[in-house]
Amino acid sequence: MGKKRDLIQVLLLILIGMFIPFLGSVTLSYGFEIKKISFTFVYFLIIFAFELGFVYLYFTLNNKRANKKMEKYKPK
């Protein structure tokens, strides 16, 4: 449980850290319009969630495959 909780905390910290420069760049591009900034950030979060899901799936599958290979080398 600790590993997943730490991962979630780090990902939330990264997400908050990405929001600040995102907000600044969108404000400079579009002006300070709350509606446009909100929709743009929601689209950004959706794309980021898909990317994060693919990365998580990739590492999970590789971890399972590596564990199976390591089982061959464990003494019985």
JSON list of C-alpha atoms in Angstrom, two decimals:
[
{"chain": "A", "resi": 1, "resn": "MET", "atom": "CA", "xyz": [0.00, 0.00, 0.00]},
{"chain": "A", "resi": 2, "resn": "GLY", "atom": "CA", "xyz": [2.86, 2.37, 0.75]},
{"chain": "A", "resi": 3, "resn": "LYS", "atom": "CA", "xyz": [4.31, 2.14, -2.74]},
{"chain": "A", "resi": 4, "resn": "LYS", "atom": "CA", "xyz": [1.03, 3.09, -4.40]},
{"chain": "A", "resi": 5, "resn": "ARG", "atom": "CA", "xyz": [0.36, 5.91, -1.96]},
{"chain": "A", "resi": 6, "resn": "ASP", "atom": "CA", "xyz": [3.81, 7.36, -2.58]},
{"chain": "A", "resi": 7, "resn": "LEU", "atom": "CA", "xyz": [3.30, 7.07, -6.33]},
{"chain": "A", "resi": 8, "resn": "ILE", "atom": "CA", "xyz": [-0.03, 8.87, -6.12]},
{"chain": "A", "resi": 9, "resn": "GLN", "atom": "CA", "xyz": [1.51, 11.66, -4.05]},
{"chain": "A", "resi": 10, "resn": "VAL", "atom": "CA", "xyz": [4.35, 12.11, -6.52]},
{"chain": "A", "resi": 11, "resn": "LEU", "atom": "CA", "xyz": [1.96, 12.14, -9.47]},
{"chain": "A", "resi": 12, "resn": "LEU", "atom": "CA", "xyz": [-0.23, 14.74, -7.77]},
{"chain": "A", "resi": 13, "resn": "LEU", "atom": "CA", "xyz": [2.82, 16.88, -7.08]},
{"chain": "A", "resi": 14, "resn": "ILE", "atom": "CA", "xyz": [3.84, 16.59, -10.75]},
{"chain": "A", "resi": 15, "resn": "LEU", "atom": "CA", "xyz": [0.31, 17.48, -11.86]},
{"chain": "A", "resi": 16, "resn": "ILE", "atom": "CA", "xyz": [0.24, 20.58, -9.67]},
{"chain": "A", "resi": 17, "resn": "GLY", "atom": "CA", "xyz": [3.73, 21.50, -10.88]},
{"chain": "A", "resi": 18, "resn": "MET", "atom": "CA", "xyz": [2.58, 21.20, -14.49]},
{"chain": "A", "resi": 19, "resn": "PHE", "atom": "CA", "xyz": [-0.51, 23.35, -13.89]},
{"chain": "A", "resi": 20, "resn": "ILE", "atom": "CA", "xyz": [1.41, 26.50, -12.97]},
{"chain": "A", "resi": 21, "resn": "PRO", "atom": "CA", "xyz": [3.43, 26.83, -16.21]},
{"chain": "A", "resi": 22, "resn": "PHE", "atom": "CA", "xyz": [0.40, 25.59, -18.17]},
{"chain": "A", "resi": 23, "resn": "LEU", "atom": "CA", "xyz": [-1.75, 28.33, -16.70]},
{"chain": "A", "resi": 24, "resn": "GLY", "atom": "CA", "xyz": [0.90, 30.94, -17.48]},
{"chain": "A", "resi": 25, "resn": "SER", "atom": "CA", "xyz": [1.37, 29.83, -21.08]},
{"chain": "A", "resi": 26, "resn": "VAL", "atom": "CA", "xyz": [-2.36, 29.60, -21.80]},
{"chain": "A", "resi": 27, "resn": "THR", "atom": "CA", "xyz": [-2.91, 33.01, -20.20]},
{"chain": "A", "resi": 28, "resn": "LEU", "atom": "CA", "xyz": [-0.25, 34.53, -22.44]},
{"chain": "A", "resi": 29, "resn": "SER", "atom": "CA", "xyz": [-1.71, 32.83, -25.52]},
{"chain": "A", "resi": 30, "resn": "TYR", "atom": "CA", "xyz": [-5.44, 33.34, -24.99]},
{"chain": "A", "resi": 31, "resn": "GLY", "atom": "CA", "xyz": [-5.64, 36.06, -22.38]},
{"chain": "A", "resi": 32, "resn": "PHE", "atom": "CA", "xyz": [-7.18, 35.43, -19.00]},
{"chain": "A", "resi": 33, "resn": "GLU", "atom": "CA", "xyz": [-10.44, 33.77, -20.01]},
{"chain": "A", "resi": 34, "resn": "ILE", "atom": "CA", "xyz": [-11.45, 31.26, -17.37]},
{"chain": "A", "resi": 35, "resn": "LYS", "atom": "CA", "xyz": [-13.66, 29.20, -19.72]},
{"chain": "A", "resi": 36, "resn": "LYS", "atom": "CA", "xyz": [-10.96, 28.67, -22.37]},
{"chain": "A", "resi": 37, "resn": "ILE", "atom": "CA", "xyz": [-8.32, 27.92, -19.75]},
{"chain": "A", "resi": 38, "resn": "SER", "atom": "CA", "xyz": [-10.60, 25.42, -18.02]},
{"chain": "A", "resi": 39, "resn": "PHE", "atom": "CA", "xyz": [-11.48, 23.52, -21.20]},
{"chain": "A", "resi": 40, "resn": "THR", "atom": "CA", "xyz": [-7.87, 23.51, -22.36]},
{"chain": "A", "resi": 41, "resn": "PHE", "atom": "CA", "xyz": [-6.68, 22.16, -19.01]},
{"chain": "A", "resi": 42, "resn": "VAL", "atom": "CA", "xyz": [-9.37, 19.45, -19.01]},
{"chain": "A", "resi": 43, "resn": "TYR", "atom": "CA", "xyz": [-8.27, 18.32, -22.48]},
{"chain": "A", "resi": 44, "resn": "PHE", "atom": "CA", "xyz": [-4.68, 18.35, -21.26]},
{"chain": "A", "resi": 45, "resn": "LEU", "atom": "CA", "xyz": [-5.61, 16.19, -18.25]},
{"chain": "A", "resi": 46, "resn": "ILE", "atom": "CA", "xyz": [-7.47, 13.70, -20.44]},
{"chain": "A", "resi": 47, "resn": "ILE", "atom": "CA", "xyz": [-4.51, 13.32, -22.79]},
{"chain": "A", "resi": 48, "resn": "PHE", "atom": "CA", "xyz": [-2.14, 13.07, -19.79]},
{"chain": "A", "resi": 49, "resn": "ALA", "atom": "CA", "xyz": [-4.34, 10.38, -18.22]},
{"chain": "A", "resi": 50, "resn": "PHE", "atom": "CA", "xyz": [-4.20, 8.27, -21.39]},
{"chain": "A", "resi": 51, "resn": "GLU", "atom": "CA", "xyz": [-0.43, 8.66, -21.55]},
{"chain": "A", "resi": 52, "resn": "LEU", "atom": "CA", "xyz": [-0.06, 7.78, -17.88]},
{"chain": "A", "resi": 53, "resn": "GLY", "atom": "CA", "xyz": [-2.30, 4.75, -18.32]},
{"chain": "A", "resi": 54, "resn": "PHE", "atom": "CA", "xyz": [-0.18, 3.44, -21.18]},
{"chain": "A", "resi": 55, "resn": "VAL", "atom": "CA", "xyz": [3.01, 3.95, -19.18]},
{"chain": "A", "resi": 56, "resn": "TYR", "atom": "CA", "xyz": [1.51, 2.18, -16.16]},
{"chain": "A", "resi": 57, "resn": "LEU", "atom": "CA", "xyz": [0.34, -0.72, -18.32]},
{"chain": "A", "resi": 58, "resn": "TYR", "atom": "CA", "xyz": [3.75, -0.99, -19.99]},
{"chain": "A", "resi": 59, "resn": "PHE", "atom": "CA", "xyz": [5.63, -1.14, -16.68]},
{"chain": "A", "resi": 60, "resn": "THR", "atom": "CA", "xyz": [3.13, -3.54, -15.13]},
{"chain": "A", "resi": 61, "resn": "LEU", "atom": "CA", "xyz": [3.38, -5.98, -18.02]},
{"chain": "A", "resi": 62, "resn": "ASN", "atom": "CA", "xyz": [7.18, -5.73, -18.12]},
{"chain": "A", "resi": 63, "resn": "ASN", "atom": "CA", "xyz": [7.35, -6.28, -14.36]},
{"chain": "A", "resi": 64, "resn": "LYS", "atom": "CA", "xyz": [5.25, -9.44, -14.62]},
{"chain": "A", "resi": 65, "resn": "ARG", "atom": "CA", "xyz": [7.38, -10.74, -17.49]},
{"chain": "A", "resi": 66, "resn": "ALA", "atom": "CA", "xyz": [10.60, -9.99, -15.61]},
{"chain": "A", "resi": 67, "resn": "ASN", "atom": "CA", "xyz": [9.29, -11.73, -12.47]},
{"chain": "A", "resi": 68, "resn": "LYS", "atom": "CA", "xyz": [8.49, -14.84, -14.51]},
{"chain": "A", "resi": 69, "resn": "LYS", "atom": "CA", "xyz": [12.03, -14.87, -15.90]},
{"chain": "A", "resi": 70, "resn": "MET", "atom": "CA", "xyz": [13.52, -14.36, -12.43]},
{"chain": "A", "resi": 71, "resn": "GLU", "atom": "CA", "xyz": [11.54, -17.36, -11.10]},
{"chain": "A", "resi": 72, "resn": "LYS", "atom": "CA", "xyz": [13.62, -19.59, -13.36]},
{"chain": "A", "resi": 73, "resn": "TYR", "atom": "CA", "xyz": [16.81, -18.52, -11.60]},
{"chain": "A", "resi": 74, "resn": "LYS", "atom": "CA", "xyz": [15.57, -18.82, -8.00]},
{"chain": "A", "resi": 75, "resn": "PRO", "atom": "CA", "xyz": [16.92, -21.81, -6.11]},
{"chain": "A", "resi": 76, "resn": "LYS", "atom": "CA", "xyz": [14.23, -24.28, -5.12]}
]
